[in-house]
GROMACS .gro file of N, CA and C in nm:
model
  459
    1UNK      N    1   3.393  -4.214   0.091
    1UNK     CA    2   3.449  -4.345   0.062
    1UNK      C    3   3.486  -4.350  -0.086
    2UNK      N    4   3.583  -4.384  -0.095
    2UNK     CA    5   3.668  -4.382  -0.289
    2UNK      C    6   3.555  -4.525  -0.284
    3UNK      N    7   3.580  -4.504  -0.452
    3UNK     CA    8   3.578  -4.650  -0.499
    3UNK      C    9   3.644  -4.787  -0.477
    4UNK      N   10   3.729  -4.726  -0.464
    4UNK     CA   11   3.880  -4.841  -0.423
    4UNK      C   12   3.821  -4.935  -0.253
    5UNK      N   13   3.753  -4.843  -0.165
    5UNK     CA   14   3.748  -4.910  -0.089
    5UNK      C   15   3.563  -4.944  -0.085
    6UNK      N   16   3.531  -4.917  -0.171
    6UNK     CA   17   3.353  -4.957  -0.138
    6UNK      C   18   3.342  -5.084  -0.124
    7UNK      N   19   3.400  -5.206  -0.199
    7UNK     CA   20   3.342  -5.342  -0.173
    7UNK      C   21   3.511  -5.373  -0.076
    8UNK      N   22   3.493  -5.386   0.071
    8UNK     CA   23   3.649  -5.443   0.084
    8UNK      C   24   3.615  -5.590   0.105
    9UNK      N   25   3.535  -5.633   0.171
    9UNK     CA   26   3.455  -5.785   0.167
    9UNK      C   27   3.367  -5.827   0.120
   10UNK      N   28   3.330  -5.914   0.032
   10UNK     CA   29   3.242  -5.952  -0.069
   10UNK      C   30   3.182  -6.115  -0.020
   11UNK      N   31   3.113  -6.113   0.056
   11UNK     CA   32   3.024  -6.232   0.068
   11UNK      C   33   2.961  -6.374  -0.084
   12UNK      N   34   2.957  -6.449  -0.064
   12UNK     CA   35   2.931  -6.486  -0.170
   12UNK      C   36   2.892  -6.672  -0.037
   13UNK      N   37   2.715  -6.650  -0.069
   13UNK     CA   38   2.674  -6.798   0.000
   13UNK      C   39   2.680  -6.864  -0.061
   14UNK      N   40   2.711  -7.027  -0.055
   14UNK     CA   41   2.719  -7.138  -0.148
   14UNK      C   42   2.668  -7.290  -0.068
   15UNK      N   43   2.558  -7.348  -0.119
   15UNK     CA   44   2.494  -7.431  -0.091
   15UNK      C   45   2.571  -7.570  -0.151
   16UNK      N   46   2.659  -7.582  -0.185
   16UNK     CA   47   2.730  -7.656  -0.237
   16UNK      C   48   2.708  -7.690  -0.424
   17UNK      N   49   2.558  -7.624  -0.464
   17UNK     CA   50   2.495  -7.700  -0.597
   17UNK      C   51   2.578  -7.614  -0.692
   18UNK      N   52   2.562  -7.599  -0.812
   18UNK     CA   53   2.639  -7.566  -0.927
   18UNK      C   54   2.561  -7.457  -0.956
   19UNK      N   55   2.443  -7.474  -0.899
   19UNK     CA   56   2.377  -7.325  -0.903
   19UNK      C   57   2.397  -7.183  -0.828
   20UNK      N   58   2.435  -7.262  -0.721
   20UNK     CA   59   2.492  -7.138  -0.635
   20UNK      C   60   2.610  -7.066  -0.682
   21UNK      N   61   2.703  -7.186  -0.715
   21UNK     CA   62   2.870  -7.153  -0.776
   21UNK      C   63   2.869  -7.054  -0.872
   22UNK      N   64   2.744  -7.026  -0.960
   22UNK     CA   65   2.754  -6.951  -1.086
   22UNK      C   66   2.792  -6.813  -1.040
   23UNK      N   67   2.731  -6.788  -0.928
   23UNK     CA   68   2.741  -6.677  -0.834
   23UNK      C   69   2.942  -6.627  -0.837
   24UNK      N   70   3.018  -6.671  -0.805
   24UNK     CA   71   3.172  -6.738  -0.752
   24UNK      C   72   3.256  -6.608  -0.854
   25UNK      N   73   3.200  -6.664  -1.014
   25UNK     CA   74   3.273  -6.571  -1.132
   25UNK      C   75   3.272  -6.417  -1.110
   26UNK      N   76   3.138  -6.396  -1.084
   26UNK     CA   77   3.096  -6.243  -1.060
   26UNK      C   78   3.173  -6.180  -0.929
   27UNK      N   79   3.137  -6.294  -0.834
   27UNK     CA   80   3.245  -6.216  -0.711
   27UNK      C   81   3.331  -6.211  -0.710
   28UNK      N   82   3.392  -6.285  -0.845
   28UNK     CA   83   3.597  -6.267  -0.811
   28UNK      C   84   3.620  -6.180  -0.908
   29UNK      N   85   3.531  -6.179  -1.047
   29UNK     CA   86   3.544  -5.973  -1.117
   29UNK      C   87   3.544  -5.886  -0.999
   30UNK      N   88   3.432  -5.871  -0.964
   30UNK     CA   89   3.438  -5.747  -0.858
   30UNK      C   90   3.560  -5.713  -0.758
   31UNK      N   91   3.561  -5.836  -0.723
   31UNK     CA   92   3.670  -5.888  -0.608
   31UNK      C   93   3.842  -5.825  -0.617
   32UNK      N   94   3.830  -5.875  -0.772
   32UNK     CA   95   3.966  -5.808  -0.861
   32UNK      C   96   3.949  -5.632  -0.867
   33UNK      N   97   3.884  -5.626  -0.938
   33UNK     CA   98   3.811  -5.457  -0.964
   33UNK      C   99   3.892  -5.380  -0.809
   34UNK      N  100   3.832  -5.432  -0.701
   34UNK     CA  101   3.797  -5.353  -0.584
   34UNK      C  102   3.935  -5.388  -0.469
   35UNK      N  103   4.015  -5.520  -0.518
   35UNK     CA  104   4.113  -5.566  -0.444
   35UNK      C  105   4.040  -5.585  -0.309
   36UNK      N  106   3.930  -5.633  -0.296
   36UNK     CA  107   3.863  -5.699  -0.208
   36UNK      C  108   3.894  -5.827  -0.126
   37UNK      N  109   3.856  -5.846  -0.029
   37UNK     CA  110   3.850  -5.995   0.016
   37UNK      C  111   3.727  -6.105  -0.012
   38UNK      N  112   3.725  -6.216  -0.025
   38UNK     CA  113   3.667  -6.300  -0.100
   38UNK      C  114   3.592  -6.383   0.006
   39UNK      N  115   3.458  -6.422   0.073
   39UNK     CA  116   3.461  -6.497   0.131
   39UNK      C  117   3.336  -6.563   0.115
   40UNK      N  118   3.377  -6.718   0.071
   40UNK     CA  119   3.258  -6.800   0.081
   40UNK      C  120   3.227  -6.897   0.215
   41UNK      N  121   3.063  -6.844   0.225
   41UNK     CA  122   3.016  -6.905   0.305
   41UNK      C  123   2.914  -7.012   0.289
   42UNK      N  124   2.913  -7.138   0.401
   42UNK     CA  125   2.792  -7.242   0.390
   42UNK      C  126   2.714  -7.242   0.517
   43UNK      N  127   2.592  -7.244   0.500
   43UNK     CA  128   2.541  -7.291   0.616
   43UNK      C  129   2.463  -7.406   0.604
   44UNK      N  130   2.549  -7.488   0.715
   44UNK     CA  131   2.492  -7.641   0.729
   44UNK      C  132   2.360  -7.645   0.767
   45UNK      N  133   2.282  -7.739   0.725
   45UNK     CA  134   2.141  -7.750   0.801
   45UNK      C  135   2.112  -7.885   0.848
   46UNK      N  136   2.140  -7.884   1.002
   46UNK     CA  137   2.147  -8.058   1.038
   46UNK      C  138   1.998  -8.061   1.032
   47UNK      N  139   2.000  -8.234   1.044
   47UNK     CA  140   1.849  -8.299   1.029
   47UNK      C  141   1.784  -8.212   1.090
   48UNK      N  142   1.606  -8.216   1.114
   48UNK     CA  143   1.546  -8.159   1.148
   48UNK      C  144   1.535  -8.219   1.315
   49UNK      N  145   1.595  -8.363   1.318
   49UNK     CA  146   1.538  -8.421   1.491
   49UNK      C  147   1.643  -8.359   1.538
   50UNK      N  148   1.779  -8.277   1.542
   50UNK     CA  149   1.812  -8.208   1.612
   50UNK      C  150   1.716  -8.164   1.694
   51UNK      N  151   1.611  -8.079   1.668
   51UNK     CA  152   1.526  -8.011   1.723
   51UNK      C  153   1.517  -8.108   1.852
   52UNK      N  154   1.489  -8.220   1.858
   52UNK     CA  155   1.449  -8.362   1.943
   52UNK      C  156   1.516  -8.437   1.956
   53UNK      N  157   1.644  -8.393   2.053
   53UNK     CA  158   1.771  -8.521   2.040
   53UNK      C  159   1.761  -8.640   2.106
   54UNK      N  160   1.630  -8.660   2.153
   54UNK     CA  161   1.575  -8.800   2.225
   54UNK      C  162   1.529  -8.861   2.076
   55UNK      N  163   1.514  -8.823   1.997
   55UNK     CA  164   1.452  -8.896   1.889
   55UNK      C  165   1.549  -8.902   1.764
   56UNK      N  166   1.685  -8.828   1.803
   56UNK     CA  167   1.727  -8.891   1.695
   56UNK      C  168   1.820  -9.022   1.658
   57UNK      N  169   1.820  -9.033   1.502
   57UNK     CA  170   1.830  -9.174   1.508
   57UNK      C  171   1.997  -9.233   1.548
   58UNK      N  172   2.034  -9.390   1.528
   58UNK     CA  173   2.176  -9.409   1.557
   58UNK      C  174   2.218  -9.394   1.402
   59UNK      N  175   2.375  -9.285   1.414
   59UNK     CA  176   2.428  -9.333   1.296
   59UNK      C  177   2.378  -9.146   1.215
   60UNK      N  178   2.301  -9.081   1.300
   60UNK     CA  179   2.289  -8.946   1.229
   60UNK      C  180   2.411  -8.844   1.281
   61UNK      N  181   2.457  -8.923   1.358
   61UNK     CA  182   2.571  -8.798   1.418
   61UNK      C  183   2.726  -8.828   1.341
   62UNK      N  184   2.709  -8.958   1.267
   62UNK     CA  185   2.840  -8.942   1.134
   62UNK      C  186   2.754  -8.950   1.031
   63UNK      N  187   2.618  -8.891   1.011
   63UNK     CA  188   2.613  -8.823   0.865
   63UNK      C  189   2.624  -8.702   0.853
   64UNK      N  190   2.629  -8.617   0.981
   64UNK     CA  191   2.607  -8.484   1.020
   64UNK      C  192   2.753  -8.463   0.977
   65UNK      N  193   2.839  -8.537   1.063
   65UNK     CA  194   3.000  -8.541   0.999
   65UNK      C  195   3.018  -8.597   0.870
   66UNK      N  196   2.983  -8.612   0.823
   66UNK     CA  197   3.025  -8.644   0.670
   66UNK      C  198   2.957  -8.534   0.589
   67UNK      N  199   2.842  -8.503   0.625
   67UNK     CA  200   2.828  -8.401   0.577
   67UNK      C  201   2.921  -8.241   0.548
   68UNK      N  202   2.929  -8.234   0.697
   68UNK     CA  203   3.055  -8.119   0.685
   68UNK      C  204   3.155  -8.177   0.613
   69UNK      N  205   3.254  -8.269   0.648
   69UNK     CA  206   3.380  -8.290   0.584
   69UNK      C  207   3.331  -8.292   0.434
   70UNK      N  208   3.224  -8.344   0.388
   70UNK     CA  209   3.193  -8.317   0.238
   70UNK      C  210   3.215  -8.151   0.213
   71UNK      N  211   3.141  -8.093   0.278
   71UNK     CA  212   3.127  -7.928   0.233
   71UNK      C  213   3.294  -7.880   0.227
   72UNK      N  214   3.321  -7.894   0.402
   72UNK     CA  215   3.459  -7.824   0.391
   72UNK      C  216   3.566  -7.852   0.261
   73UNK      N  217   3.547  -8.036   0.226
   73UNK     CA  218   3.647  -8.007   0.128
   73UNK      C  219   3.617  -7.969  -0.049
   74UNK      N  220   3.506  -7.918  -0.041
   74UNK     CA  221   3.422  -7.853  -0.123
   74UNK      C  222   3.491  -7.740  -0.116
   75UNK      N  223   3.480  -7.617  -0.005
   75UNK     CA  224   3.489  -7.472  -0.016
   75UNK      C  225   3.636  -7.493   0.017
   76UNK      N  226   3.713  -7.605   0.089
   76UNK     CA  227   3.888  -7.559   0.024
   76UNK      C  228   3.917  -7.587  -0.086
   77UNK      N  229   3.896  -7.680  -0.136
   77UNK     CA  230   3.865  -7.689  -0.311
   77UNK      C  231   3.879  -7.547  -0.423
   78UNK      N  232   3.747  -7.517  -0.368
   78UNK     CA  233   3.708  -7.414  -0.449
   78UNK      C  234   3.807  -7.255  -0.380
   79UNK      N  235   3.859  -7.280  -0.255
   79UNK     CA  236   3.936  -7.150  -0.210
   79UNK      C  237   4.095  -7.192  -0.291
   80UNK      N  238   4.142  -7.315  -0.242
   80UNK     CA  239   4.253  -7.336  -0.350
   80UNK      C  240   4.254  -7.301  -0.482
   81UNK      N  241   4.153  -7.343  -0.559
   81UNK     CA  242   4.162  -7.295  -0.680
   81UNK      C  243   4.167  -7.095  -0.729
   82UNK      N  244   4.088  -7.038  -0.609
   82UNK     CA  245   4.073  -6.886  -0.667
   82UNK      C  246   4.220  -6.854  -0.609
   83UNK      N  247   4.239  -6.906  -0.503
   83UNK     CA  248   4.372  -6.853  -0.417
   83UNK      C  249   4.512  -6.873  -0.548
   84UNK      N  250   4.505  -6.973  -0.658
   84UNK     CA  251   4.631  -6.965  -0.748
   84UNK      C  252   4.557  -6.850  -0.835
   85UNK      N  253   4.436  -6.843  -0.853
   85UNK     CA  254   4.430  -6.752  -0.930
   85UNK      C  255   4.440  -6.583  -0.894
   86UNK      N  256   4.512  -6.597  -0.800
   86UNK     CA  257   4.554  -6.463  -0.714
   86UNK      C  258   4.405  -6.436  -0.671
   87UNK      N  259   4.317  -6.485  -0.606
   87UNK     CA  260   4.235  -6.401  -0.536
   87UNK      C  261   4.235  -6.429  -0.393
   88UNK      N  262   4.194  -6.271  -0.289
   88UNK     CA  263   4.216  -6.326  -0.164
   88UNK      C  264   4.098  -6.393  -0.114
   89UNK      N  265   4.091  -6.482  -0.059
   89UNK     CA  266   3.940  -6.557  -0.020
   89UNK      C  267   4.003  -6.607   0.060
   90UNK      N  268   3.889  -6.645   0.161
   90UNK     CA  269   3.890  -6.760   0.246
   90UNK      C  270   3.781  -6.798   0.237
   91UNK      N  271   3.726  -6.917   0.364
   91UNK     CA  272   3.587  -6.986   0.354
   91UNK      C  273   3.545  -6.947   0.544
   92UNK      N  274   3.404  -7.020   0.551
   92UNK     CA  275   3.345  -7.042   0.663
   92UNK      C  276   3.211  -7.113   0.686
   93UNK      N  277   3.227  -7.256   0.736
   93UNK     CA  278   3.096  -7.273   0.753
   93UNK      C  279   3.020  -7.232   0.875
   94UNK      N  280   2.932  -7.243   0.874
   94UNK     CA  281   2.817  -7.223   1.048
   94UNK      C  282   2.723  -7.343   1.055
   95UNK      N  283   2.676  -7.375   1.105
   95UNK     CA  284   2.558  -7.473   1.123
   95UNK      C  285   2.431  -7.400   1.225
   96UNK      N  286   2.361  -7.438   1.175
   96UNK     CA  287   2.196  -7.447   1.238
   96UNK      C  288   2.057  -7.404   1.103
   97UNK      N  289   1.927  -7.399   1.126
   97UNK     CA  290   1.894  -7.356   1.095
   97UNK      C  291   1.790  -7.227   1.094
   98UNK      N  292   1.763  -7.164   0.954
   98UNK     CA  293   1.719  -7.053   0.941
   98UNK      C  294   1.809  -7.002   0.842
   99UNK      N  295   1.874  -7.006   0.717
   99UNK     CA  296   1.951  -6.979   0.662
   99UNK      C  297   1.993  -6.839   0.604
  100UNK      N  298   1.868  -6.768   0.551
  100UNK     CA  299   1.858  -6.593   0.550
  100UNK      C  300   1.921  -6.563   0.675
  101UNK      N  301   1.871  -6.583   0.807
  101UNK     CA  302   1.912  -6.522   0.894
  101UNK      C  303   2.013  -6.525   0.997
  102UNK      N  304   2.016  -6.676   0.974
  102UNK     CA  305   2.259  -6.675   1.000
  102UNK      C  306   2.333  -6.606   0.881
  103UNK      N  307   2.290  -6.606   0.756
  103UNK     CA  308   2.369  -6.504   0.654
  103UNK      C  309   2.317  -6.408   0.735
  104UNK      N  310   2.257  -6.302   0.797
  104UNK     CA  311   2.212  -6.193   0.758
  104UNK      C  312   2.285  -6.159   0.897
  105UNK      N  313   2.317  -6.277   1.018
  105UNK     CA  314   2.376  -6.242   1.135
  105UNK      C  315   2.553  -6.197   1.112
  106UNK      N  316   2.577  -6.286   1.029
  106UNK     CA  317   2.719  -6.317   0.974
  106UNK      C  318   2.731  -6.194   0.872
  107UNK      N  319   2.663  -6.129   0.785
  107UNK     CA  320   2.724  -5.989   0.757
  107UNK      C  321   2.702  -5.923   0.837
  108UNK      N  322   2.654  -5.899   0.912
  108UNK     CA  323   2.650  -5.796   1.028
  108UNK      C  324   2.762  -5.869   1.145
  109UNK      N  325   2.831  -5.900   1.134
  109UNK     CA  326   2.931  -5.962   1.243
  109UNK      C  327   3.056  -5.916   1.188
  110UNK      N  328   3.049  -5.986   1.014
  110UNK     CA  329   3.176  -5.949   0.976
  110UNK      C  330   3.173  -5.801   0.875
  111UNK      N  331   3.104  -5.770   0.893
  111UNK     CA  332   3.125  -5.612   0.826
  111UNK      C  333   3.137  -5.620   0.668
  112UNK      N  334   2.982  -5.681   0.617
  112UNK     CA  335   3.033  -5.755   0.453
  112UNK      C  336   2.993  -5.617   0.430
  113UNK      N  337   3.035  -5.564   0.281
  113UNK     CA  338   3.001  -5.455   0.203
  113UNK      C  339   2.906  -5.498   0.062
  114UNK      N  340   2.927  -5.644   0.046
  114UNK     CA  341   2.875  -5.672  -0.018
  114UNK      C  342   2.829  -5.818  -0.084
  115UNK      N  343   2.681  -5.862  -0.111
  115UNK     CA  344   2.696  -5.998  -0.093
  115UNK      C  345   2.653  -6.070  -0.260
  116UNK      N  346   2.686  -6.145  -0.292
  116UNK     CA  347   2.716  -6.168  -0.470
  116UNK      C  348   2.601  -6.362  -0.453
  117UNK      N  349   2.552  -6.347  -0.466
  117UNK     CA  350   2.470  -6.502  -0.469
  117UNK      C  351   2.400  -6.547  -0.556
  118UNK      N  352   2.312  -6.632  -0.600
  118UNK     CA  353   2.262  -6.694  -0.688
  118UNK      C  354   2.135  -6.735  -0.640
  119UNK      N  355   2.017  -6.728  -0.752
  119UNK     CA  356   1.897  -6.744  -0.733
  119UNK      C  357   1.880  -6.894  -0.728
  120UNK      N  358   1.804  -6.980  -0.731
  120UNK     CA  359   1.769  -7.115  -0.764
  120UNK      C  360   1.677  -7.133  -0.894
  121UNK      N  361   1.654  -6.971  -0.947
  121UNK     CA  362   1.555  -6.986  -1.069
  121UNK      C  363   1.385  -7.066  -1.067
  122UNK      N  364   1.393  -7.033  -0.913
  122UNK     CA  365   1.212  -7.109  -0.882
  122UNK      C  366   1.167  -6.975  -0.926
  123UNK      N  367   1.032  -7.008  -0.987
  123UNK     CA  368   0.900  -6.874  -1.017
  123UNK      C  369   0.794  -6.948  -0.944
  124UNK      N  370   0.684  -6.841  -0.966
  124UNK     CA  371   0.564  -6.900  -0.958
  124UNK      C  372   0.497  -6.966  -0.783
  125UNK      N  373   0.493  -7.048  -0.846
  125UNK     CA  374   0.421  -7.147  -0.686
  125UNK      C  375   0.511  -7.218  -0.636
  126UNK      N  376   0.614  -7.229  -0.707
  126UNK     CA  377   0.765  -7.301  -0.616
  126UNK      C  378   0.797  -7.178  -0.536
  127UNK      N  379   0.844  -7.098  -0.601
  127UNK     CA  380   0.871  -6.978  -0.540
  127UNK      C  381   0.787  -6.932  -0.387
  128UNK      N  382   0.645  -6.921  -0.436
  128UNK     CA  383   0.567  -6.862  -0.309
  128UNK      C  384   0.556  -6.984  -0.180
  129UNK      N  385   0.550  -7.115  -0.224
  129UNK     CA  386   0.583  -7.225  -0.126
  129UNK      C  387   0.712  -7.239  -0.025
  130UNK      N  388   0.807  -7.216  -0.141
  130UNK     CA  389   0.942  -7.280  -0.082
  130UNK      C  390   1.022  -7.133  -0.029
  131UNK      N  391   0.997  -7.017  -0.040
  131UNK     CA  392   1.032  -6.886   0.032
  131UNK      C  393   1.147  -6.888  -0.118
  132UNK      N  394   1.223  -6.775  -0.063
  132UNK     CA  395   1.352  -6.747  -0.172
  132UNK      C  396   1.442  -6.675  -0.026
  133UNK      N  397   1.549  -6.780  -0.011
  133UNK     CA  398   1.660  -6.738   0.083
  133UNK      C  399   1.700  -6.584   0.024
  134UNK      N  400   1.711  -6.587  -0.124
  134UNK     CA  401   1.768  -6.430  -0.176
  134UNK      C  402   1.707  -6.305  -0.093
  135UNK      N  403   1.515  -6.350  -0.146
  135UNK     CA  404   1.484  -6.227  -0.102
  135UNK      C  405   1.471  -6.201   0.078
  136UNK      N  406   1.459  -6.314   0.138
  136UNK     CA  407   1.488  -6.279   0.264
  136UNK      C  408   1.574  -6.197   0.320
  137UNK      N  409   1.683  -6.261   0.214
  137UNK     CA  410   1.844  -6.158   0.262
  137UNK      C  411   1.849  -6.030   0.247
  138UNK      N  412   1.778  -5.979   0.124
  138UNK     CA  413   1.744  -5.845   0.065
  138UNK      C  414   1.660  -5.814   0.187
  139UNK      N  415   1.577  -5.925   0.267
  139UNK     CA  416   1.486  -5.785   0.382
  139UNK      C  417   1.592  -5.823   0.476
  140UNK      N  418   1.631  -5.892   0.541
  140UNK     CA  419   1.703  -5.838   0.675
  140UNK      C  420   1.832  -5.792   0.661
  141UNK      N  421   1.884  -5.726   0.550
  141UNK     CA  422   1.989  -5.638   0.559
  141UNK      C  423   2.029  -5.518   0.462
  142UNK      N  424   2.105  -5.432   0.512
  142UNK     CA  425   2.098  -5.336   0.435
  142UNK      C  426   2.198  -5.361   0.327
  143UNK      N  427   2.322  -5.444   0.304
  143UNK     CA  428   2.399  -5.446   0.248
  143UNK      C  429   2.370  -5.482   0.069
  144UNK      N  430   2.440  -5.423  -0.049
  144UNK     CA  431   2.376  -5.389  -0.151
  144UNK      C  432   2.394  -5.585  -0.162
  145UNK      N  433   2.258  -5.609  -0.259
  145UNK     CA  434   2.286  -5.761  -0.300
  145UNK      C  435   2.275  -5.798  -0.427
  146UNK      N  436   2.432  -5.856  -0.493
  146UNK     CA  437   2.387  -5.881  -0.635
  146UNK      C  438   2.341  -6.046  -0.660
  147UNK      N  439   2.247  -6.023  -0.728
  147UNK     CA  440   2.135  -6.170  -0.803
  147UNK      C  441   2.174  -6.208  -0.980
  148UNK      N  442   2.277  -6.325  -0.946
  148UNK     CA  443   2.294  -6.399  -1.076
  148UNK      C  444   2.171  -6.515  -1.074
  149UNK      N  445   2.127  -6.500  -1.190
  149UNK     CA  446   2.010  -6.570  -1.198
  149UNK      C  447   2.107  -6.713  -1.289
  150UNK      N  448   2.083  -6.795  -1.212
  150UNK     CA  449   2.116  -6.964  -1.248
  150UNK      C  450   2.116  -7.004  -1.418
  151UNK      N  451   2.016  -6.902  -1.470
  151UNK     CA  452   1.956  -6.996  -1.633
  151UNK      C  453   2.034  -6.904  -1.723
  152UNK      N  454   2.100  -6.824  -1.691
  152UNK     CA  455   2.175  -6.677  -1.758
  152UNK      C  456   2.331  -6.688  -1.731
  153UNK      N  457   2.407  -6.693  -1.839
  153UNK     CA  458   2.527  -6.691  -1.820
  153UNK      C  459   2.606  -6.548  -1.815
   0.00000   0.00000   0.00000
């Protein structure tokens, strides 16, 4: 495999926060470098009474929709803008939850070479409480993963 073709798709997850986005710069260097394809992904996480659709409430099934239409016009937003800047990207959301492991289904579906994301900068006991979607991703797949850390420009 040349260089030219090692990264041809470049993953890059985005939770919508400004922390994730920091991630965005790095994948469109590479992206350029490698004449890659660009693709950001979200995964929605509806309420938790999904689980229990006898219990959920009236009025959660247009926040669920507002929710998406928020995201989507978030990641065309952000695809318009790289797309003048000559990069090729597109977007995709998914919904459900488990979030490591719809990313980790979704590079293995679409054949990523490589996935570019952003830490949340938890240490410590946030960290060991709240899991780290990163390192999950690092165990269920083989694909190389680069970590922009949020507090580091």
């Amino acid at each position: 495999m040349t260089a030219y073709q090692r990264y041809r798709k470049i993953l890059v997850p985005l939770d919508g926060s400004g922390w994730a986005q920091r991630a965005v710069p790095h994948a469109v260097d590479i992206a350029r470098n490698y004449n890659s394809e660009l693709i950001l992904l979200h995964v929605l996480r509806p309420p938790a009474s999904d689980y229990t659709p006898e219990l959920a409430l009236a009025g959660q099934d247009q926040q669920i929709q507002q929710m998406r239409e928020q995201m989507k016009q978030y990641l065309v937003g952000l695809r318009s803008e790289l797309r003048g800047e000559q990069v090729n990207v597109r977007t995709h959301m998914i919904e459900g939850h488990g979030v490591a492991r719809l990313i980790c289904d979704y590079v293995r579906s679409e054949q990523i070479d490589l996935i570019v994301m952003s830490t949340h900068g938890r240490s410590g006991l946030a960290r060991l409480l709240f899991g780290s979607v990163a390192n999950e991703i690092m165990q269920c797949t083989d694909v190389p993963v680069l970590l922009i850390r949020p507090d580091k420009e």
